[in-house]
PDB file of C-alpha atoms in Angstrom:
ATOM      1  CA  UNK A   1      96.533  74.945  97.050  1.00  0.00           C
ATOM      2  CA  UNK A   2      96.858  74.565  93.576  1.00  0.00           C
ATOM      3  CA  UNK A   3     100.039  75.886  91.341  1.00  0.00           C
ATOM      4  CA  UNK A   4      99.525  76.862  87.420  1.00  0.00           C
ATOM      5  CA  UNK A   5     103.164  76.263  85.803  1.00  0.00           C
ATOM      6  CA  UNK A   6     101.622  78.582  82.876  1.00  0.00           C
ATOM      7  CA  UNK A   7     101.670  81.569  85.499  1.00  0.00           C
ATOM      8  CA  UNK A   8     105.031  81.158  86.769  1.00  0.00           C
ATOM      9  CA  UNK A   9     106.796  80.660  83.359  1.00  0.00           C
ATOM     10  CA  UNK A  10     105.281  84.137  82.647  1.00  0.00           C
ATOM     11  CA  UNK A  11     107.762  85.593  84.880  1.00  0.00           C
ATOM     12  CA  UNK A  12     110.091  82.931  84.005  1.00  0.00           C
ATOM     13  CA  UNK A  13     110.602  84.054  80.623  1.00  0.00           C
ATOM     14  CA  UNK A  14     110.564  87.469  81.342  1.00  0.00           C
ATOM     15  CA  UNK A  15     113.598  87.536  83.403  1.00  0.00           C
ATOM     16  CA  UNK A  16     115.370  84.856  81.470  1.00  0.00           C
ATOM     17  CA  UNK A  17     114.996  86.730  78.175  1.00  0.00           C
ATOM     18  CA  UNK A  18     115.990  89.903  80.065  1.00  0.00           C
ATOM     19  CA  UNK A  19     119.162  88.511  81.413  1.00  0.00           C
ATOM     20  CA  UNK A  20     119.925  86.908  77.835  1.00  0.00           C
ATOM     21  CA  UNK A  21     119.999  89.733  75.773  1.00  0.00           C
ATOM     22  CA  UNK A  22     121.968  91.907  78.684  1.00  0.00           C
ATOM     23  CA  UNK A  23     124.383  88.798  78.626  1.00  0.00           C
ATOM     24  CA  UNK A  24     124.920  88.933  74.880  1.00  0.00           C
ATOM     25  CA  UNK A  25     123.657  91.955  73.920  1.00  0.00           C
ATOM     26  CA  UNK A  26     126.709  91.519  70.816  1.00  0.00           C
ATOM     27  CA  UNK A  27     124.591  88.380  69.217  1.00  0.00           C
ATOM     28  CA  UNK A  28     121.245  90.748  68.933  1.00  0.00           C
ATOM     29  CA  UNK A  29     121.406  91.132  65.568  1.00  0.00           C
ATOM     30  CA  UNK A  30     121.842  88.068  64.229  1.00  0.00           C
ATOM     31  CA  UNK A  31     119.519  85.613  63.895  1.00  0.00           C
ATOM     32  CA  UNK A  32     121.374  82.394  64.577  1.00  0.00           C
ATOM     33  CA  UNK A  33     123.392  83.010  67.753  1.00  0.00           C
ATOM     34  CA  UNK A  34     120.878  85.738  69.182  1.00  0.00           C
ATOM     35  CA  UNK A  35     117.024  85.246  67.762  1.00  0.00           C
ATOM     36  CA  UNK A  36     117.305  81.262  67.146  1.00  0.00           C
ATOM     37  CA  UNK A  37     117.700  81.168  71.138  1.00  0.00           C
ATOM     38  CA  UNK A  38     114.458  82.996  71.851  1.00  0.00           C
ATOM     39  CA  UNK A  39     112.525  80.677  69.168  1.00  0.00           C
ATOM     40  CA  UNK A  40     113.192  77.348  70.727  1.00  0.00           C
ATOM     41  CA  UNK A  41     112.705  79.136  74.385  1.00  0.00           C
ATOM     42  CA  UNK A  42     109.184  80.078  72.941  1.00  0.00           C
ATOM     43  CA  UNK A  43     108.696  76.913  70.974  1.00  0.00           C
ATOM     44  CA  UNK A  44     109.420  74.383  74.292  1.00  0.00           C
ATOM     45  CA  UNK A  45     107.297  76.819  76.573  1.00  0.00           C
ATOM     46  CA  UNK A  46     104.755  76.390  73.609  1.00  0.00           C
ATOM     47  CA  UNK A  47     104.280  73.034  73.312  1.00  0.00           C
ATOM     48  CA  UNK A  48     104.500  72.109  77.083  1.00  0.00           C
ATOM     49  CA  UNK A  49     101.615  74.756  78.048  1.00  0.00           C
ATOM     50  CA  UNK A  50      99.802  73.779  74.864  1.00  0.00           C
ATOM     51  CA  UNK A  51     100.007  70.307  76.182  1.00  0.00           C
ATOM     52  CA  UNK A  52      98.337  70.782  79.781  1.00  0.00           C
ATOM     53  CA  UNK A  53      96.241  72.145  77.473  1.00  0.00           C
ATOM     54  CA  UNK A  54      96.067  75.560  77.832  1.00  0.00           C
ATOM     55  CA  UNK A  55      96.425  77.097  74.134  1.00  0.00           C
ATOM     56  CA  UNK A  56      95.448  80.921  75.712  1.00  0.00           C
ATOM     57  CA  UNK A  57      98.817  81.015  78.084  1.00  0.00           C
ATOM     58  CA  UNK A  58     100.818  79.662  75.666  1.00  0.00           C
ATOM     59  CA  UNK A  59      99.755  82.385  73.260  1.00  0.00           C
ATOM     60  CA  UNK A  60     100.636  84.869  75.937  1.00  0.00           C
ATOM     61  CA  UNK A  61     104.257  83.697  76.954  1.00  0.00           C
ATOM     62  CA  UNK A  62     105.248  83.536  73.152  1.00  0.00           C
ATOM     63  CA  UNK A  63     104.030  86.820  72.563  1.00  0.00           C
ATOM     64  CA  UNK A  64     106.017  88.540  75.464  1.00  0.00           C
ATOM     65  CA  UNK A  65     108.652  86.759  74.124  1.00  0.00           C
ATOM     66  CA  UNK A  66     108.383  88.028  70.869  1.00  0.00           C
ATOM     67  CA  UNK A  67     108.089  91.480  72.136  1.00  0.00           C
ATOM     68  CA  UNK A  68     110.847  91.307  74.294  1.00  0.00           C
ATOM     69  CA  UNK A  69     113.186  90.884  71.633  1.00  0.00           C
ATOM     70  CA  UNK A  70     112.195  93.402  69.772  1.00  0.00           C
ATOM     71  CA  UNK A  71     111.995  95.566  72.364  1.00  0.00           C
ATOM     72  CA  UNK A  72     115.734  94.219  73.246  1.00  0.00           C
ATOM     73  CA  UNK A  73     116.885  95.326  68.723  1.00  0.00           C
ATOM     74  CA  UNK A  74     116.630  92.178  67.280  1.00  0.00           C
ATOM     75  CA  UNK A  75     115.901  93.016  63.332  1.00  0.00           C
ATOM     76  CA  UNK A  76     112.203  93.167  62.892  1.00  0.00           C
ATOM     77  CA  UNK A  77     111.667  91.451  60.124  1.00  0.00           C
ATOM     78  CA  UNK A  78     113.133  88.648  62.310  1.00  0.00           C
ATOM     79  CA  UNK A  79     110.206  89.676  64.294  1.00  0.00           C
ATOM     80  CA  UNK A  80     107.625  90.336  61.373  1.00  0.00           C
ATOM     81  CA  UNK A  81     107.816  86.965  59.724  1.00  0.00           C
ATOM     82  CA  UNK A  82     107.693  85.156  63.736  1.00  0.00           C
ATOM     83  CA  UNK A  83     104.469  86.497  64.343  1.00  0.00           C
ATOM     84  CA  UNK A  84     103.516  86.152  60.979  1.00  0.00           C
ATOM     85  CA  UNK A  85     104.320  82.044  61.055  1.00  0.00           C
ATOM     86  CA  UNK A  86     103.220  82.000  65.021  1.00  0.00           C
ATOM     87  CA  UNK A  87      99.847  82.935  63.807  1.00  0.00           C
ATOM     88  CA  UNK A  88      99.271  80.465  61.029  1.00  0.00           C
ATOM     89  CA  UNK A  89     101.259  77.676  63.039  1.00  0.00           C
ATOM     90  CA  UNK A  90      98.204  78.568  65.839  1.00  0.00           C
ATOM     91  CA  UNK A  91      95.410  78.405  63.138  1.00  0.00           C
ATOM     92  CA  UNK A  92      96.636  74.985  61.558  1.00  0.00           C
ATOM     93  CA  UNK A  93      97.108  73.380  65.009  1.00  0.00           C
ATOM     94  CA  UNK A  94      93.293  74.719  65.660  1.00  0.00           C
ATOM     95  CA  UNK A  95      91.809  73.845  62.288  1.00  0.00           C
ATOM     96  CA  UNK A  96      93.511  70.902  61.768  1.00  0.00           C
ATOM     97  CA  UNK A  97      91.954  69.020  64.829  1.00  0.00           C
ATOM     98  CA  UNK A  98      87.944  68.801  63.418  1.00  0.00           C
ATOM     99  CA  UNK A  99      85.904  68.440  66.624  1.00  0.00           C
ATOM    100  CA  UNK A 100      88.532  69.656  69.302  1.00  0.00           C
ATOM    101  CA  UNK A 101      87.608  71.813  71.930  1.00  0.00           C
ATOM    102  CA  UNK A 102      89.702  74.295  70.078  1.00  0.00           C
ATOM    103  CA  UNK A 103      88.069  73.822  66.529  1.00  0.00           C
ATOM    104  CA  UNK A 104      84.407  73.827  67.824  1.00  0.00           C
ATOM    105  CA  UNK A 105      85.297  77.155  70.302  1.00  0.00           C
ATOM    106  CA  UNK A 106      87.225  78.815  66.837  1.00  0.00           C
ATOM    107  CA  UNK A 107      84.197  77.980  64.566  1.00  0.00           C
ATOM    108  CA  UNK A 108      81.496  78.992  66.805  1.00  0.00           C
ATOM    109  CA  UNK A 109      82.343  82.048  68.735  1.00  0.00           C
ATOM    110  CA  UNK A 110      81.522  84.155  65.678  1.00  0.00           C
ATOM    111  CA  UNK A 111      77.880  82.534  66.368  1.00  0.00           C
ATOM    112  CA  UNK A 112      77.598  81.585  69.661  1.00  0.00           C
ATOM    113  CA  UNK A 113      73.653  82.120  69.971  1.00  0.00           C
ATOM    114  CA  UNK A 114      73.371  79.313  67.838  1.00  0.00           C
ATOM    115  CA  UNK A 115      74.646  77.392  70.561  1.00  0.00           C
ATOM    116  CA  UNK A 116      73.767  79.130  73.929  1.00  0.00           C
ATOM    117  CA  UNK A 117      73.002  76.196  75.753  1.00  0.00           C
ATOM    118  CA  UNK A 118      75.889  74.102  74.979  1.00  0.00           C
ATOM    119  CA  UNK A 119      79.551  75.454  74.315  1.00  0.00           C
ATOM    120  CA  UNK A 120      78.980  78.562  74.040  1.00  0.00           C
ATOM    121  CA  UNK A 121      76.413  79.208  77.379  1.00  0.00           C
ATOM    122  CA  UNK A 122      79.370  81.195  79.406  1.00  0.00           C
ATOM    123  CA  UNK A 123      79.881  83.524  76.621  1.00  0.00           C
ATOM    124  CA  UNK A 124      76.038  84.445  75.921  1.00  0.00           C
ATOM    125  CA  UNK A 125      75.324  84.512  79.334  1.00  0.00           C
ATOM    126  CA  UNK A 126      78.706  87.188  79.565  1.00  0.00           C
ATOM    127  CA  UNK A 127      77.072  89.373  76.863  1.00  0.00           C
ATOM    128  CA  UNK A 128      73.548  89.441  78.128  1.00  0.00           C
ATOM    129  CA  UNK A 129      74.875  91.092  81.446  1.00  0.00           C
ATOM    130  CA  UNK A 130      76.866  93.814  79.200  1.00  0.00           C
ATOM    131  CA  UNK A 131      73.337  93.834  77.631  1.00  0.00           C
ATOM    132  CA  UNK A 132      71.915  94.216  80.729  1.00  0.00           C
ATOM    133  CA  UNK A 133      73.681  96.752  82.321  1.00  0.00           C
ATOM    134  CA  UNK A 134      73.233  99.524  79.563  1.00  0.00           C
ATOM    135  CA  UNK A 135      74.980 102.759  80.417  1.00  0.00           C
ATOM    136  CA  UNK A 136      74.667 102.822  83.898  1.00  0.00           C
ATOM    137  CA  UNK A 137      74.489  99.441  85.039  1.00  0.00           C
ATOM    138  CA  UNK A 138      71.999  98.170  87.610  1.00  0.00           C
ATOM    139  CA  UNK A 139      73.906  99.353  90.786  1.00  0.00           C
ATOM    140  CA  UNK A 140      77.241  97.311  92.605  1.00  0.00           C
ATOM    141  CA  UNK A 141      75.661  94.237  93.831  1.00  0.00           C
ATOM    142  CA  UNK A 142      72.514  93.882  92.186  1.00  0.00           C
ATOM    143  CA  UNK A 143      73.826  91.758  89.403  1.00  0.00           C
ATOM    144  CA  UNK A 144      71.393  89.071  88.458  1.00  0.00           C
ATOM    145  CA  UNK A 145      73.835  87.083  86.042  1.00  0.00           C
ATOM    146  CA  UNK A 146      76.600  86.204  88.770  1.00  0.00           C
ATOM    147  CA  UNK A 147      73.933  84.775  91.269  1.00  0.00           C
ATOM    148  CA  UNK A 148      71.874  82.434  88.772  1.00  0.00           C
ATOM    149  CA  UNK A 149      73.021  82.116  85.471  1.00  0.00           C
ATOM    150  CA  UNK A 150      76.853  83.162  84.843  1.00  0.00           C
ATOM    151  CA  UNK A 151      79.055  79.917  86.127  1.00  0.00           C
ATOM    152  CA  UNK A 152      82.376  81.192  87.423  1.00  0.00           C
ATOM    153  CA  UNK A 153      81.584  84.986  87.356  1.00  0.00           C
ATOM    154  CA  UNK A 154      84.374  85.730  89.523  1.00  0.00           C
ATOM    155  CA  UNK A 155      86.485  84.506  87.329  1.00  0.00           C
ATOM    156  CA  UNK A 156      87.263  84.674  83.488  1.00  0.00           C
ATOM    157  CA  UNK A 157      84.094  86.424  82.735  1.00  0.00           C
ATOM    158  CA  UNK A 158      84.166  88.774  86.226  1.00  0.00           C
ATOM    159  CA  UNK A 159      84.260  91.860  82.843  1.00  0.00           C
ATOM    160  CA  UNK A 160      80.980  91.199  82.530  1.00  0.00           C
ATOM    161  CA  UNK A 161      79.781  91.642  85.629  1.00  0.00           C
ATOM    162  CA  UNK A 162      81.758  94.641  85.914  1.00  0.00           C
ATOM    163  CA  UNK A 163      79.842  95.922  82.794  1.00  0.00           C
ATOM    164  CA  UNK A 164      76.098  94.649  84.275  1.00  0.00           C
ATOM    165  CA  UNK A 165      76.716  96.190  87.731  1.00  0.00           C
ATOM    166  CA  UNK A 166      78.556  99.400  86.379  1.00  0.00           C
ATOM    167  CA  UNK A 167      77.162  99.650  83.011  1.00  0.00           C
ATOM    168  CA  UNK A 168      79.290 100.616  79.895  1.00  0.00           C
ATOM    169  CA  UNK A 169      80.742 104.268  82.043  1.00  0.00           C
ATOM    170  CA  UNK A 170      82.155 101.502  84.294  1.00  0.00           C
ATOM    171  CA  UNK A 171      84.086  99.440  81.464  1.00  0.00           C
ATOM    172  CA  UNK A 172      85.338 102.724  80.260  1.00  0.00           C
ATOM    173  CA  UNK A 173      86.369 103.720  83.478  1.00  0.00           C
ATOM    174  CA  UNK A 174      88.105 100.235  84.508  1.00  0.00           C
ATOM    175  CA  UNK A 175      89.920 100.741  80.852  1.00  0.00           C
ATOM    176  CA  UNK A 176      91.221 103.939  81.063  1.00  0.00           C
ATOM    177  CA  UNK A 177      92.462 102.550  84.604  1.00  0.00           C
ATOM    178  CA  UNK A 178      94.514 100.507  83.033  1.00  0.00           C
ATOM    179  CA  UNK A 179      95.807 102.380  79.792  1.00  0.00           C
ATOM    180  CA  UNK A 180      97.196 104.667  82.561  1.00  0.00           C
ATOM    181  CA  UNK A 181      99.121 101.728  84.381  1.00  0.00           C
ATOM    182  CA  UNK A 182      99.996 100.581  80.803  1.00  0.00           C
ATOM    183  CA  UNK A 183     101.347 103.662  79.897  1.00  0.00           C
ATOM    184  CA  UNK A 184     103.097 104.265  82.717  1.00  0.00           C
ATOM    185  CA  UNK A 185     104.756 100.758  82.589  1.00  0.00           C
ATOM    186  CA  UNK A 186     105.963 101.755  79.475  1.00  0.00           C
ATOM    187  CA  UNK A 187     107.754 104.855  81.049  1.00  0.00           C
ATOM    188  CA  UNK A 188     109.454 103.143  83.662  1.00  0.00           C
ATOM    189  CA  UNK A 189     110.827 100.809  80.848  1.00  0.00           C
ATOM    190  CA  UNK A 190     112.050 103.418  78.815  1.00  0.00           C
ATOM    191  CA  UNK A 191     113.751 105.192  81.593  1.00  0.00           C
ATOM    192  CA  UNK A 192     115.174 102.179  83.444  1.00  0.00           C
ATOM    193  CA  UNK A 193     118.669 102.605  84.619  1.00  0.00           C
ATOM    194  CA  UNK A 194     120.043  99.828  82.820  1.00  0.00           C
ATOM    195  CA  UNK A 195     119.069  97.860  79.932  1.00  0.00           C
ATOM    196  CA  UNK A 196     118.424  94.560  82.617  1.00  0.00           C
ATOM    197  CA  UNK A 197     115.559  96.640  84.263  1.00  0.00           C
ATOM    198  CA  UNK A 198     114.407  98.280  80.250  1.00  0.00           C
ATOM    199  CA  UNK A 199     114.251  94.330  79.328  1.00  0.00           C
ATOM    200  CA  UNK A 200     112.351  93.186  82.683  1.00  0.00           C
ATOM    201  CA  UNK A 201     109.984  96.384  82.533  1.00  0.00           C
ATOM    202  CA  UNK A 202     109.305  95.633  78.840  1.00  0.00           C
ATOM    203  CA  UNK A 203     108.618  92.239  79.590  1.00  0.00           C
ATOM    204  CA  UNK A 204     105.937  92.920  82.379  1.00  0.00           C
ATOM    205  CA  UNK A 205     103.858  95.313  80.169  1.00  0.00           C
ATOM    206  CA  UNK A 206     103.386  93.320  77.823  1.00  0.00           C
ATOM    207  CA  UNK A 207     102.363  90.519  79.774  1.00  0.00           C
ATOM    208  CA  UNK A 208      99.601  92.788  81.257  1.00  0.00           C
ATOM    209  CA  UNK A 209      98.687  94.416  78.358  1.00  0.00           C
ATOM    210  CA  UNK A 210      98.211  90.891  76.432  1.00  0.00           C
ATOM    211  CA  UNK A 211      95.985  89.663  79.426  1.00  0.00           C
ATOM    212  CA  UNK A 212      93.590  93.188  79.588  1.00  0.00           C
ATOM    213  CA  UNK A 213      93.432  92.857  75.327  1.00  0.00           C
ATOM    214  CA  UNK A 214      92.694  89.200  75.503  1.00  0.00           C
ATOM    215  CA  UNK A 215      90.239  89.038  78.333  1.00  0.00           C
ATOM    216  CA  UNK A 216      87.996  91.981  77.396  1.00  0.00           C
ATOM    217  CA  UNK A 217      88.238  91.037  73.335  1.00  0.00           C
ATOM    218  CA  UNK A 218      87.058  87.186  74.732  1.00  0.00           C
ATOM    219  CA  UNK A 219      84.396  88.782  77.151  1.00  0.00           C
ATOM    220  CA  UNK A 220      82.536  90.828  74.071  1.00  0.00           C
ATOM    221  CA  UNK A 221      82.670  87.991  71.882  1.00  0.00           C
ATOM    222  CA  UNK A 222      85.742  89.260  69.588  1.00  0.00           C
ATOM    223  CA  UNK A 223      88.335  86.469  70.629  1.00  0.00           C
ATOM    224  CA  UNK A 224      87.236  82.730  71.136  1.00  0.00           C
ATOM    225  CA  UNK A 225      86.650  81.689  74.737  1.00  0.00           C
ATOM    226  CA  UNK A 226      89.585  81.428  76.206  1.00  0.00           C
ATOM    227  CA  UNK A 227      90.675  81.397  80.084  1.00  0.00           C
ATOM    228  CA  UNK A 228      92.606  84.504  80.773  1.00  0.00           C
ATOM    229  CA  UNK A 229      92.455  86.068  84.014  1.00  0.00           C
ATOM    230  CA  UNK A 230      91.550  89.668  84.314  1.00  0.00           C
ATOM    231  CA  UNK A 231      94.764  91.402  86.136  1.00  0.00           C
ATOM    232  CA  UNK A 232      94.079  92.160  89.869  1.00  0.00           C
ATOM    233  CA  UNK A 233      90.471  92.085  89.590  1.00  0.00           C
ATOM    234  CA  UNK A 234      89.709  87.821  88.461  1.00  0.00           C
ATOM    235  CA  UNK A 235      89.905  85.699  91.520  1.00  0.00           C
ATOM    236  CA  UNK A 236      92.984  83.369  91.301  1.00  0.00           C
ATOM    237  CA  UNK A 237      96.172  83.278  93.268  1.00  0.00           C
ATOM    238  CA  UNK A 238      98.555  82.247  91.132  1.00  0.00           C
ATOM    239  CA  UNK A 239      97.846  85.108  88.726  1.00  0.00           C
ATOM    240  CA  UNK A 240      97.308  87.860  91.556  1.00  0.00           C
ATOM    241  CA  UNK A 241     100.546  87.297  93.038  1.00  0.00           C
ATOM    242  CA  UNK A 242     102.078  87.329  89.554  1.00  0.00           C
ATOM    243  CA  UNK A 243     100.723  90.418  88.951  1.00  0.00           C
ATOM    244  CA  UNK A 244     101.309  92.106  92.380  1.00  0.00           C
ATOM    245  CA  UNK A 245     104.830  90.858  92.521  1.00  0.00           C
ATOM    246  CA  UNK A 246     105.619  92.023  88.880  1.00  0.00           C
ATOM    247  CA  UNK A 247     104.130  95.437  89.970  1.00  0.00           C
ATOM    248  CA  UNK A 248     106.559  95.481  93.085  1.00  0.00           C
ATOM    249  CA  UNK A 249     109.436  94.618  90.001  1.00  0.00           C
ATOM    250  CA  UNK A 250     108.219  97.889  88.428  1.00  0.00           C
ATOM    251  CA  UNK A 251     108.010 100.182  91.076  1.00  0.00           C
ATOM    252  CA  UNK A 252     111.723  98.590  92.128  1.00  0.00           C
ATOM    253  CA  UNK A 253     112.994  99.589  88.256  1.00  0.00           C
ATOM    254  CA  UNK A 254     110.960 102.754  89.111  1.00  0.00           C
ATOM    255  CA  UNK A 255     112.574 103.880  92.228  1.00  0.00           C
ATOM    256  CA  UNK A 256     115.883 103.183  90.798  1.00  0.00           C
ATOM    257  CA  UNK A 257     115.583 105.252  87.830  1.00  0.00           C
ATOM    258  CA  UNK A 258     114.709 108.239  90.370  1.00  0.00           C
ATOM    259  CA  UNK A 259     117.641 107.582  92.336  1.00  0.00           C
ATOM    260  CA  UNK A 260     119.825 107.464  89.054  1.00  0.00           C
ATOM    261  CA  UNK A 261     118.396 110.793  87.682  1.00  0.00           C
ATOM    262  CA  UNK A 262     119.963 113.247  90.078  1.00  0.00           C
ATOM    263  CA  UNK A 263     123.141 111.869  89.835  1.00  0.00           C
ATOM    264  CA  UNK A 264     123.478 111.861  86.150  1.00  0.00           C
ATOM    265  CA  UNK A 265     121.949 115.420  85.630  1.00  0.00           C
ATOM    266  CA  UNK A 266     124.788 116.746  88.392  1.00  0.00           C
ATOM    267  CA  UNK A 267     127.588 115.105  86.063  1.00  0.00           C
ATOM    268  CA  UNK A 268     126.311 116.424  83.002  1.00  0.00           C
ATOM    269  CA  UNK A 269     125.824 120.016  84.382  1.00  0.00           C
ATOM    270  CA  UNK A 270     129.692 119.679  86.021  1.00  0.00           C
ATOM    271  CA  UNK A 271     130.580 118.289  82.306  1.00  0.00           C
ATOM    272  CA  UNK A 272     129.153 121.143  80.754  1.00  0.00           C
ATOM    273  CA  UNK A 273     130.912 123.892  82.638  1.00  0.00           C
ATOM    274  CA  UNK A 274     134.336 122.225  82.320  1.00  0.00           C
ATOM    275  CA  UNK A 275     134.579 121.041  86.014  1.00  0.00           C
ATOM    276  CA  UNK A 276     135.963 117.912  86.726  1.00  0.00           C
ATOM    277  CA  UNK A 277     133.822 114.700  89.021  1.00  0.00           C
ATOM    278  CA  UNK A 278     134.878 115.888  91.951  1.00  0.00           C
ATOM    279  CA  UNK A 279     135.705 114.471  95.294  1.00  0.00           C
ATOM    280  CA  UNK A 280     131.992 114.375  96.554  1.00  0.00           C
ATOM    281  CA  UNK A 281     129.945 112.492  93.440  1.00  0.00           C
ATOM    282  CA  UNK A 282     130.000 109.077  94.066  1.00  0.00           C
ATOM    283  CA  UNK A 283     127.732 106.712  91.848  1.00  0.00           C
ATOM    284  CA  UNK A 284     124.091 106.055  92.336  1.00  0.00           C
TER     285      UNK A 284
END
């Protein structure tokens, strides 16, 4: 049994950020007693994942941070000019380090044919079954990448075997599948009951959304390899029972914005006709 601290201060963050901007929801706006907090959460998280190293998770917990608080009002220029210096700060710790496994990965990817046996061998091997699986695919099963020549095609890279065996229809598909649950993550958190559950709801979308973006975009060759697990699908069990637990979070928020709903549209059609609570209404 193995246990990735990257995974867990996901969720760590989340709820911690959530319960810090409910907590002092007054200091929002300003950047010293309300931002300047959120900075040196994301900067320690940063440099202790970045550290293990594992530059990919550390990218993802700063940017749900980040989008938490401006999801939560903070100003977003505030916001603007962190992602702004979060980006360069990223690129000079990459480009900086000549050689690294981050530098040679960075300079590469763009090129990775010119290096298909070495560095680079997951990735080619990733888009030659996309290649290989056309429109179609070659049928669920019958993928000849996984068995010989893709090393760990269950996990970072499972995409591509999704596209080989399913063909490109099959990528849409499994993308549309999750723009819905996206989408509707992004309802719940606009309709939470309280601005607790709109923080925690926030938070959880955009961790899945930043894993779906950053997996696919590494998978066709548009990010540098990184190791991002695929939600629900990439074999792991640290990040499936993230994921599956954040879900249960959601449909928690979820249910509790039903149960709120009924209640609040009786009060506001008693409100309207001039009656008074009553002895009956009690709170949801």
């Amino acid at each position: 049994i193995t246990i990735m601290p990257g995974e867990l201060i996901k969720i760590a963050v989340i709820f911690f950020i959530a319960w810090y901007y409910t907590r002092f929801k007054d200091h929002i706006r300003s950047f010293a007693r309300g931002y300047l907090v959120t900075l040196l959460l994301a900067g320690i998280c940063f440099a202790l994942i970045y550290k293990q190293p594992n530059l990919s998770t550390a990218i993802i917990v700063c940017g749900i941070i980040i989008i938490m608080a401006y999801f939560a009002g903070v100003n977003g220029w505030f916001v603007i000019g962190t992602g702004a210096l979060s980006i360069m700060g990223v690129l000079a710790l990459i480009l900086l380090k000549p050689g690294g496994e981050h530098f040679n990965r960075f300079t590469g990817y763009l090129h990775p044919f010119e290096d298909a046996q070495g560095e680079f061998y997951q990735l080619v091997q990733g888009l030659l079954a996309l290649g290989a699986g056309g429109v179609t695919g070659v049928g669920p099963g019958k993928s000849v990448q996984k068995a010989l020549y893709l090393p760990e095609a269950h996990n970072d890279f499972i995409f591509a075997i999704i596209g080989e065996e399913f063909g490109f229809i099959g990528c849409i598909v499994l993308l549309l599948v999750y723009m819905f649950l996206i989408w509707r993550c992004v309802l719940i958190a606009i309709n939470a009951p309280d601005r607790f559950g709109q923080l925690v709801a926030a938070g959880i979308t955009a961790m899945l959304a930043l894993q779906v973006i950053m997996n696919v975009a590494v998978v066709t060759g548009v990010f540098p390899p990184t190791g991002v697990t695929l939600p629900f699908i990439s074999y792991g069990g640290n990040a499936m029972l993230l994921f599956l637990g954040s879900m249960g979070v959601m449909v928690n928020i979820s249910r509790r914005s039903a149960a709120a709903g009924p209640g609040k549209t009786r009060r506001k059609k008693r409100r309207a006709n001039g009656e008074g609570p009553g002895e009956t209404e009690v709170p949801v």
